[in-house]
Amino acid sequence: MEAAIPEVFGNITGLKRQQHNSVERLYRASFGPAPEVFIPLNLANRMAEIARELNRQIGILVDRRGQVTHVIVGDAHRIFIPDLTRHRAGSGRFRGLRLLHTHLRGEGLTQDDLTDLSLLRLDMVLAFQSDINGRPGSVEYAMLNPEASVEDSSPWTVHSAAQVRALPSNFLTLIEDLEAQYANRDRLARIPDKEGAILVSVTTGRRSLAQASLDELERLSHTAGLQVMDKVLQRRKAIDGRFVIGKGKLQQLVIRAMQLDCSVLVFDRELSPSQLRNIATEAEIKVVDRSQLILDIFAQRAKSREGQLQVELAQLRYRKPRLKLMPTAMSRLTGGIGGRGPGETKLEINRRRADEREARLERNLNKLAKGRALRRSKRKKAGIPQVAIVGYTNAGKSTLLNRMTNAAVDAEDKLFATLDPTSRRLRFPKEREVILTDTVGFIRALPKELMSAFRSTFEETLESHLVMHVIDVSDPERELHMNEVDKTLDELEAGDIPKLMVLNKVDALSPEAKATFLCPAGWVMCSAATGEGLDDLLIEVERRLFQQQQQQEQL
């Protein structure tokens, strides 16, 4: 059985059979026992001769054993590198391929050459002239520079030689040293077992608002277990329909990600399925949007059966429109950040039966919701008032519940520390009781899939007699957070329930800020951490819930 003839890539239209055969024979070129050399002289001669005859650039990709893996025909100005998916960049950073190609017009390495070097993580890019006689002339080559700063827009070093004979003969030693330098630098900068990420925000509005949102995305990323290595904020007149941030800026981001050893780009917006595909395909790096990051946090924190089902349902609804991207772009999103959770395996295996799985999840959740509704009904019949504690994520809701009821609910200084509603009894004098329920924290642009999946959980808020809106008074963005919570309550049709505004974390204010802060009438300032103002809060809750009853008793 004859071996398959390797494919010649690129601009082969119009080649005569003899010319095509000459190009094809470059696959048989070998560095023999000397893969250390940059390029053998006899191979450079053959490539220069073919390039001049065709008036087209000729390129080859060579692995570290000295074997030609790709032969490429370009035009007079450039070559186009084919898909290198099968030659993934390894854990040592580089792809294990060097690009050797001809130039015809006396030019040195072009920006395209250097961009290919960075984006494709090639070992080296080398270009040599093919003179008018079809002989190799002067040479330029570039390799990545581990000492380049993050802000450096050219993370490579360019070298030149008068002719091919003058090139060094220690290529393998150089590339091994480079990889060792990158690995050593990464060990110093990176936290073990954490994925490195670059956060990306694109806005057409006020930069200050976008910056606040980007800062929040950083906190979300830390909560998800990412190590944030850099943040990029771009203001544009209009969002790029294909790449959001623009193709040129995306290429710069990928170069920076390579410099910082980052494996994830996190966008501070929800990406459409086509944008997700375009960015992931162009960047060859994992791409996660804001919604996916929040879903990932919920997946990590879901502990109860109901919480796990709700997260899986939300994940399924998010992924269904994106399943057609498999197995290329979407495959870069599975595993690790953005690709884990209670339903990860099921989502992958049953992607063609997504509708069936979604219906099954909804049935199971409806059963659990009936049980929750039954418990609420019993409390309602007993005449026990219900108070829902709501607020922006990490406002201190769980800590406040613990302080008011002497409970021991998990209360971490992380976003979305609470997923499952927790109810506790609170006793007042005269044998009065209320039920306090801690709820899921709200956040800007909470994924609609989560809002829908957690609908039964939010019903605790809908049937409450009083909503305690907890606000982090020390947060400079508290006004925006308050508006976001009010907006979410309106979407849940809970905006008409009486509200008690609670300014929490007063202990975090400086003495000067605390002395000059004006608390609106009817609001309460307190500290769930220290207990300051707690008595005032309890008095106000009792007054709001039992005011009518108190008036009747006084009569």
PDB file of C-alpha atoms in Angstrom, residues 220-446:
ATOM      1  CA  LEU A 220     -15.800  37.022  40.437  1.00  0.00           C
ATOM      2  CA  SER A 221     -12.689  35.550  38.832  1.00  0.00           C
ATOM      3  CA  HIS A 222     -10.948  35.200  42.184  1.00  0.00           C
ATOM      4  CA  THR A 223     -14.061  33.529  43.606  1.00  0.00           C
ATOM      5  CA  ALA A 224     -14.052  31.102  40.671  1.00  0.00           C
ATOM      6  CA  GLY A 225     -10.440  30.183  41.389  1.00  0.00           C
ATOM      7  CA  LEU A 226      -8.690  32.080  38.596  1.00  0.00           C
ATOM      8  CA  GLN A 227      -5.467  34.014  38.995  1.00  0.00           C
ATOM      9  CA  VAL A 228      -6.008  37.374  37.318  1.00  0.00           C
ATOM     10  CA  MET A 229      -2.795  38.371  35.577  1.00  0.00           C
ATOM     11  CA  ASP A 230      -4.011  41.448  33.696  1.00  0.00           C
ATOM     12  CA  LYS A 231      -7.108  43.569  32.964  1.00  0.00           C
ATOM     13  CA  VAL A 232      -7.858  45.325  29.678  1.00  0.00           C
ATOM     14  CA  LEU A 233     -10.507  48.021  29.213  1.00  0.00           C
ATOM     15  CA  GLN A 234     -11.243  49.289  25.715  1.00  0.00           C
ATOM     16  CA  ARG A 235     -13.660  52.062  24.795  1.00  0.00           C
ATOM     17  CA  ARG A 236     -15.081  51.855  21.268  1.00  0.00           C
ATOM     18  CA  LYS A 237     -17.628  53.748  19.249  1.00  0.00           C
ATOM     19  CA  ALA A 238     -19.347  50.438  18.515  1.00  0.00           C
ATOM     20  CA  ILE A 239     -18.898  46.832  19.624  1.00  0.00           C
ATOM     21  CA  ASP A 240     -17.182  44.687  16.997  1.00  0.00           C
ATOM     22  CA  GLY A 241     -19.820  42.249  15.769  1.00  0.00           C
ATOM     23  CA  ARG A 242     -17.411  39.368  15.215  1.00  0.00           C
ATOM     24  CA  PHE A 243     -14.749  39.704  17.893  1.00  0.00           C
ATOM     25  CA  VAL A 244     -16.282  42.287  20.301  1.00  0.00           C
ATOM     26  CA  ILE A 245     -12.878  43.916  20.828  1.00  0.00           C
ATOM     27  CA  GLY A 246     -11.654  43.931  17.213  1.00  0.00           C
ATOM     28  CA  LYS A 247      -9.392  41.404  15.529  1.00  0.00           C
ATOM     29  CA  GLY A 248      -6.170  43.428  15.916  1.00  0.00           C
ATOM     30  CA  LYS A 249      -6.746  44.017  19.638  1.00  0.00           C
ATOM     31  CA  LEU A 250      -7.622  40.347  20.079  1.00  0.00           C
ATOM     32  CA  GLN A 251      -4.270  39.361  18.578  1.00  0.00           C
ATOM     33  CA  GLN A 252      -2.514  41.681  21.033  1.00  0.00           C
ATOM     34  CA  LEU A 253      -4.437  40.046  23.878  1.00  0.00           C
ATOM     35  CA  VAL A 254      -3.360  36.578  22.800  1.00  0.00           C
ATOM     36  CA  ILE A 255       0.279  37.712  22.652  1.00  0.00           C
ATOM     37  CA  ARG A 256      -0.058  39.142  26.155  1.00  0.00           C
ATOM     38  CA  ALA A 257      -1.722  35.942  27.358  1.00  0.00           C
ATOM     39  CA  MET A 258       1.246  33.998  26.052  1.00  0.00           C
ATOM     40  CA  GLN A 259       3.675  36.353  27.805  1.00  0.00           C
ATOM     41  CA  LEU A 260       1.853  35.883  31.105  1.00  0.00           C
ATOM     42  CA  ASP A 261       1.209  32.157  30.669  1.00  0.00           C
ATOM     43  CA  CYS A 262      -2.563  32.737  30.748  1.00  0.00           C
ATOM     44  CA  SER A 263      -4.942  30.099  29.458  1.00  0.00           C
ATOM     45  CA  VAL A 264      -8.239  32.027  29.755  1.00  0.00           C
ATOM     46  CA  LEU A 265      -9.724  35.245  28.372  1.00  0.00           C
ATOM     47  CA  VAL A 266     -12.701  36.409  30.459  1.00  0.00           C
ATOM     48  CA  PHE A 267     -15.050  38.913  28.800  1.00  0.00           C
ATOM     49  CA  ASP A 268     -17.147  41.246  30.954  1.00  0.00           C
ATOM     50  CA  ARG A 269     -20.305  40.670  28.918  1.00  0.00           C
ATOM     51  CA  GLU A 270     -22.335  37.785  27.575  1.00  0.00           C
ATOM     52  CA  LEU A 271     -20.967  36.681  24.214  1.00  0.00           C
ATOM     53  CA  SER A 272     -23.264  35.514  21.458  1.00  0.00           C
ATOM     54  CA  PRO A 273     -22.660  31.973  20.173  1.00  0.00           C
ATOM     55  CA  SER A 274     -21.052  33.313  17.000  1.00  0.00           C
ATOM     56  CA  GLN A 275     -18.786  35.727  18.918  1.00  0.00           C
ATOM     57  CA  LEU A 276     -17.734  32.909  21.210  1.00  0.00           C
ATOM     58  CA  ARG A 277     -16.889  30.749  18.201  1.00  0.00           C
ATOM     59  CA  ASN A 278     -15.028  33.510  16.370  1.00  0.00           C
ATOM     60  CA  ILE A 279     -12.914  34.539  19.367  1.00  0.00           C
ATOM     61  CA  ALA A 280     -12.101  30.982  20.453  1.00  0.00           C
ATOM     62  CA  THR A 281     -11.158  29.980  16.896  1.00  0.00           C
ATOM     63  CA  GLU A 282      -9.020  33.050  16.275  1.00  0.00           C
ATOM     64  CA  ALA A 283      -7.320  33.034  19.667  1.00  0.00           C
ATOM     65  CA  GLU A 284      -6.845  29.282  20.179  1.00  0.00           C
ATOM     66  CA  ILE A 285      -7.323  29.941  23.889  1.00  0.00           C
ATOM     67  CA  LYS A 286     -10.164  29.278  26.310  1.00  0.00           C
ATOM     68  CA  VAL A 287     -12.781  32.036  26.185  1.00  0.00           C
ATOM     69  CA  VAL A 288     -15.282  32.598  29.009  1.00  0.00           C
ATOM     70  CA  ASP A 289     -17.939  35.298  29.250  1.00  0.00           C
ATOM     71  CA  ARG A 290     -19.437  36.866  32.368  1.00  0.00           C
ATOM     72  CA  SER A 291     -22.469  34.588  32.395  1.00  0.00           C
ATOM     73  CA  GLN A 292     -20.362  31.466  32.078  1.00  0.00           C
ATOM     74  CA  LEU A 293     -18.090  32.615  34.905  1.00  0.00           C
ATOM     75  CA  ILE A 294     -21.067  33.166  37.234  1.00  0.00           C
ATOM     76  CA  LEU A 295     -22.499  29.775  36.264  1.00  0.00           C
ATOM     77  CA  ASP A 296     -19.130  28.233  37.096  1.00  0.00           C
ATOM     78  CA  ILE A 297     -19.145  29.813  40.566  1.00  0.00           C
ATOM     79  CA  PHE A 298     -22.659  28.498  41.175  1.00  0.00           C
ATOM     80  CA  ALA A 299     -21.537  25.052  39.978  1.00  0.00           C
ATOM     81  CA  GLN A 300     -18.656  25.048  42.456  1.00  0.00           C
ATOM     82  CA  ARG A 301     -20.866  26.119  45.369  1.00  0.00           C
ATOM     83  CA  ALA A 302     -24.030  24.093  44.759  1.00  0.00           C
ATOM     84  CA  LYS A 303     -24.336  21.655  47.679  1.00  0.00           C
ATOM     85  CA  SER A 304     -27.991  20.730  48.039  1.00  0.00           C
ATOM     86  CA  ARG A 305     -29.798  18.474  45.580  1.00  0.00           C
ATOM     87  CA  GLU A 306     -32.061  21.343  44.528  1.00  0.00           C
ATOM     88  CA  GLY A 307     -29.134  23.726  44.085  1.00  0.00           C
ATOM     89  CA  GLN A 308     -27.277  21.227  41.900  1.00  0.00           C
ATOM     90  CA  LEU A 309     -30.330  20.629  39.719  1.00  0.00           C
ATOM     91  CA  GLN A 310     -30.901  24.364  39.357  1.00  0.00           C
ATOM     92  CA  VAL A 311     -27.286  24.953  38.314  1.00  0.00           C
ATOM     93  CA  GLU A 312     -27.363  22.093  35.828  1.00  0.00           C
ATOM     94  CA  LEU A 313     -30.566  23.449  34.308  1.00  0.00           C
ATOM     95  CA  ALA A 314     -29.056  26.932  34.023  1.00  0.00           C
ATOM     96  CA  GLN A 315     -25.894  25.493  32.439  1.00  0.00           C
ATOM     97  CA  LEU A 316     -27.947  23.501  29.961  1.00  0.00           C
ATOM     98  CA  ARG A 317     -30.001  26.525  28.939  1.00  0.00           C
ATOM     99  CA  TYR A 318     -26.817  28.551  28.492  1.00  0.00           C
ATOM    100  CA  ARG A 319     -25.061  25.886  26.450  1.00  0.00           C
ATOM    101  CA  LYS A 320     -27.902  24.719  24.218  1.00  0.00           C
ATOM    102  CA  PRO A 321     -27.505  27.551  21.674  1.00  0.00           C
ATOM    103  CA  ARG A 322     -23.744  26.957  21.754  1.00  0.00           C
ATOM    104  CA  LEU A 323     -23.730  23.170  21.393  1.00  0.00           C
ATOM    105  CA  LYS A 324     -23.417  23.432  17.611  1.00  0.00           C
ATOM    106  CA  LEU A 325     -19.947  24.884  18.184  1.00  0.00           C
ATOM    107  CA  MET A 326     -18.704  21.483  19.303  1.00  0.00           C
ATOM    108  CA  PRO A 327     -16.234  19.973  18.937  1.00  0.00           C
ATOM    109  CA  THR A 328     -13.925  22.845  17.955  1.00  0.00           C
ATOM    110  CA  ALA A 329     -14.370  26.154  19.726  1.00  0.00           C
ATOM    111  CA  MET A 330     -16.573  24.778  22.493  1.00  0.00           C
ATOM    112  CA  SER A 331     -14.066  22.025  23.251  1.00  0.00           C
ATOM    113  CA  ARG A 332     -11.685  24.719  24.448  1.00  0.00           C
ATOM    114  CA  LEU A 333     -14.285  25.794  26.998  1.00  0.00           C
ATOM    115  CA  THR A 334     -14.799  22.478  28.770  1.00  0.00           C
ATOM    116  CA  GLY A 335     -12.813  21.453  31.786  1.00  0.00           C
ATOM    117  CA  GLY A 336     -11.674  23.893  34.433  1.00  0.00           C
ATOM    118  CA  ILE A 337     -13.169  27.360  34.610  1.00  0.00           C
ATOM    119  CA  GLY A 338     -16.417  27.625  32.660  1.00  0.00           C
ATOM    120  CA  GLY A 339     -16.741  23.911  32.007  1.00  0.00           C
ATOM    121  CA  ARG A 340     -17.441  22.200  35.294  1.00  0.00           C
ATOM    122  CA  GLY A 341     -20.464  21.504  37.399  1.00  0.00           C
ATOM    123  CA  PRO A 342     -22.922  18.850  38.455  1.00  0.00           C
ATOM    124  CA  GLY A 343     -24.147  18.359  34.895  1.00  0.00           C
ATOM    125  CA  GLU A 344     -20.880  18.567  32.976  1.00  0.00           C
ATOM    126  CA  THR A 345     -20.744  14.913  31.891  1.00  0.00           C
ATOM    127  CA  LYS A 346     -24.448  14.742  31.085  1.00  0.00           C
ATOM    128  CA  LEU A 347     -24.284  17.927  29.028  1.00  0.00           C
ATOM    129  CA  GLU A 348     -21.452  16.516  26.946  1.00  0.00           C
ATOM    130  CA  ILE A 349     -22.874  13.040  26.425  1.00  0.00           C
ATOM    131  CA  ASN A 350     -26.494  14.057  25.894  1.00  0.00           C
ATOM    132  CA  ARG A 351     -26.059  17.220  23.882  1.00  0.00           C
ATOM    133  CA  ARG A 352     -28.334  15.833  21.125  1.00  0.00           C
ATOM    134  CA  ARG A 353     -31.003  15.175  23.736  1.00  0.00           C
ATOM    135  CA  ALA A 354     -30.741  18.520  25.476  1.00  0.00           C
ATOM    136  CA  ASP A 355     -34.473  19.195  25.279  1.00  0.00           C
ATOM    137  CA  GLU A 356     -35.253  15.854  26.913  1.00  0.00           C
ATOM    138  CA  ARG A 357     -32.756  16.502  29.694  1.00  0.00           C
ATOM    139  CA  GLU A 358     -34.114  20.004  30.260  1.00  0.00           C
ATOM    140  CA  ALA A 359     -37.658  18.664  30.643  1.00  0.00           C
ATOM    141  CA  ARG A 360     -36.477  16.034  33.162  1.00  0.00           C
ATOM    142  CA  LEU A 361     -34.652  18.656  35.221  1.00  0.00           C
ATOM    143  CA  GLU A 362     -37.717  20.884  35.262  1.00  0.00           C
ATOM    144  CA  ARG A 363     -39.892  17.990  36.480  1.00  0.00           C
ATOM    145  CA  ASN A 364     -37.481  17.187  39.297  1.00  0.00           C
ATOM    146  CA  LEU A 365     -37.254  20.831  40.327  1.00  0.00           C
ATOM    147  CA  ASN A 366     -41.028  21.181  40.289  1.00  0.00           C
ATOM    148  CA  LYS A 367     -41.285  18.295  42.760  1.00  0.00           C
ATOM    149  CA  LEU A 368     -38.780  19.965  45.074  1.00  0.00           C
ATOM    150  CA  ALA A 369     -40.550  23.307  44.645  1.00  0.00           C
ATOM    151  CA  LYS A 370     -43.834  21.712  45.785  1.00  0.00           C
ATOM    152  CA  GLY A 371     -42.149  20.556  48.981  1.00  0.00           C
ATOM    153  CA  ARG A 372     -40.813  24.060  49.569  1.00  0.00           C
ATOM    154  CA  ALA A 373     -44.261  25.539  48.877  1.00  0.00           C
ATOM    155  CA  LEU A 374     -45.818  23.126  51.376  1.00  0.00           C
ATOM    156  CA  ARG A 375     -43.431  24.262  54.111  1.00  0.00           C
ATOM    157  CA  ARG A 376     -44.208  27.900  53.330  1.00  0.00           C
ATOM    158  CA  SER A 377     -47.925  27.128  53.469  1.00  0.00           C
ATOM    159  CA  LYS A 378     -47.572  25.603  56.934  1.00  0.00           C
ATOM    160  CA  ARG A 379     -45.711  28.660  58.170  1.00  0.00           C
ATOM    161  CA  LYS A 380     -48.372  30.876  56.641  1.00  0.00           C
ATOM    162  CA  LYS A 381     -51.177  28.949  58.369  1.00  0.00           C
ATOM    163  CA  ALA A 382     -49.327  29.282  61.641  1.00  0.00           C
ATOM    164  CA  GLY A 383     -49.424  33.047  61.138  1.00  0.00           C
ATOM    165  CA  ILE A 384     -45.659  33.435  61.362  1.00  0.00           C
ATOM    166  CA  PRO A 385     -44.424  36.493  59.442  1.00  0.00           C
ATOM    167  CA  GLN A 386     -41.662  35.888  56.913  1.00  0.00           C
ATOM    168  CA  VAL A 387     -38.734  38.225  56.268  1.00  0.00           C
ATOM    169  CA  ALA A 388     -36.518  37.794  53.184  1.00  0.00           C
ATOM    170  CA  ILE A 389     -32.957  39.086  53.431  1.00  0.00           C
ATOM    171  CA  VAL A 390     -31.924  40.307  49.989  1.00  0.00           C
ATOM    172  CA  GLY A 391     -29.052  42.358  48.646  1.00  0.00           C
ATOM    173  CA  TYR A 392     -26.111  42.521  46.330  1.00  0.00           C
ATOM    174  CA  THR A 393     -23.739  39.609  46.566  1.00  0.00           C
ATOM    175  CA  ASN A 394     -21.279  39.834  49.483  1.00  0.00           C
ATOM    176  CA  ALA A 395     -23.266  42.581  51.210  1.00  0.00           C
ATOM    177  CA  GLY A 396     -23.166  40.545  54.439  1.00  0.00           C
ATOM    178  CA  LYS A 397     -26.604  38.868  54.360  1.00  0.00           C
ATOM    179  CA  SER A 398     -25.524  35.501  55.792  1.00  0.00           C
ATOM    180  CA  THR A 399     -23.446  37.165  58.514  1.00  0.00           C
ATOM    181  CA  LEU A 400     -26.456  39.273  59.452  1.00  0.00           C
ATOM    182  CA  LEU A 401     -28.683  36.179  59.629  1.00  0.00           C
ATOM    183  CA  ASN A 402     -26.157  34.502  61.907  1.00  0.00           C
ATOM    184  CA  ARG A 403     -25.929  37.566  64.149  1.00  0.00           C
ATOM    185  CA  MET A 404     -29.716  37.966  64.455  1.00  0.00           C
ATOM    186  CA  THR A 405     -30.567  34.288  65.064  1.00  0.00           C
ATOM    187  CA  ASN A 406     -27.348  32.827  66.528  1.00  0.00           C
ATOM    188  CA  ALA A 407     -27.215  30.501  63.526  1.00  0.00           C
ATOM    189  CA  ALA A 408     -24.104  29.065  61.896  1.00  0.00           C
ATOM    190  CA  VAL A 409     -24.775  29.572  58.203  1.00  0.00           C
ATOM    191  CA  ASP A 410     -21.655  29.630  55.994  1.00  0.00           C
ATOM    192  CA  ALA A 411     -20.637  33.255  55.571  1.00  0.00           C
ATOM    193  CA  GLU A 412     -17.479  33.753  53.528  1.00  0.00           C
ATOM    194  CA  ASP A 413     -15.993  36.974  52.199  1.00  0.00           C
ATOM    195  CA  LYS A 414     -16.640  35.776  48.658  1.00  0.00           C
ATOM    196  CA  LEU A 415     -19.231  36.453  46.014  1.00  0.00           C
ATOM    197  CA  PHE A 416     -22.183  34.042  46.040  1.00  0.00           C
ATOM    198  CA  ALA A 417     -21.202  32.344  49.294  1.00  0.00           C
ATOM    199  CA  THR A 418     -24.910  31.465  49.690  1.00  0.00           C
ATOM    200  CA  LEU A 419     -26.827  29.556  47.003  1.00  0.00           C
ATOM    201  CA  ASP A 420     -29.458  27.657  48.944  1.00  0.00           C
ATOM    202  CA  PRO A 421     -32.033  29.685  50.894  1.00  0.00           C
ATOM    203  CA  THR A 422     -31.642  29.212  54.643  1.00  0.00           C
ATOM    204  CA  SER A 423     -34.499  29.940  57.031  1.00  0.00           C
ATOM    205  CA  ARG A 424     -34.149  30.505  60.771  1.00  0.00           C
ATOM    206  CA  ARG A 425     -36.620  31.494  63.492  1.00  0.00           C
ATOM    207  CA  LEU A 426     -36.227  34.790  65.327  1.00  0.00           C
ATOM    208  CA  ARG A 427     -38.053  35.305  68.632  1.00  0.00           C
ATOM    209  CA  PHE A 428     -39.284  38.674  69.868  1.00  0.00           C
ATOM    210  CA  PRO A 429     -40.830  39.542  73.242  1.00  0.00           C
ATOM    211  CA  LYS A 430     -44.485  38.626  73.857  1.00  0.00           C
ATOM    212  CA  GLU A 431     -43.881  35.225  72.221  1.00  0.00           C
ATOM    213  CA  ARG A 432     -43.687  36.736  68.762  1.00  0.00           C
ATOM    214  CA  GLU A 433     -41.760  34.859  66.073  1.00  0.00           C
ATOM    215  CA  VAL A 434     -40.641  35.590  62.531  1.00  0.00           C
ATOM    216  CA  ILE A 435     -38.919  33.467  59.920  1.00  0.00           C
ATOM    217  CA  LEU A 436     -35.768  35.030  58.455  1.00  0.00           C
ATOM    218  CA  THR A 437     -34.668  33.654  55.083  1.00  0.00           C
ATOM    219  CA  ASP A 438     -31.229  34.294  53.598  1.00  0.00           C
ATOM    220  CA  THR A 439     -31.389  34.362  49.790  1.00  0.00           C
ATOM    221  CA  VAL A 440     -29.052  34.199  46.809  1.00  0.00           C
ATOM    222  CA  GLY A 441     -27.153  37.446  46.295  1.00  0.00           C
ATOM    223  CA  PHE A 442     -27.959  39.567  43.261  1.00  0.00           C
ATOM    224  CA  ILE A 443     -25.403  40.956  40.840  1.00  0.00           C
ATOM    225  CA  ARG A 444     -25.287  43.061  37.713  1.00  0.00           C
ATOM    226  CA  ALA A 445     -26.213  41.099  34.576  1.00  0.00           C
ATOM    227  CA  LEU A 446     -27.207  37.977  36.494  1.00  0.00           C
TER     228      LEU A 446
END
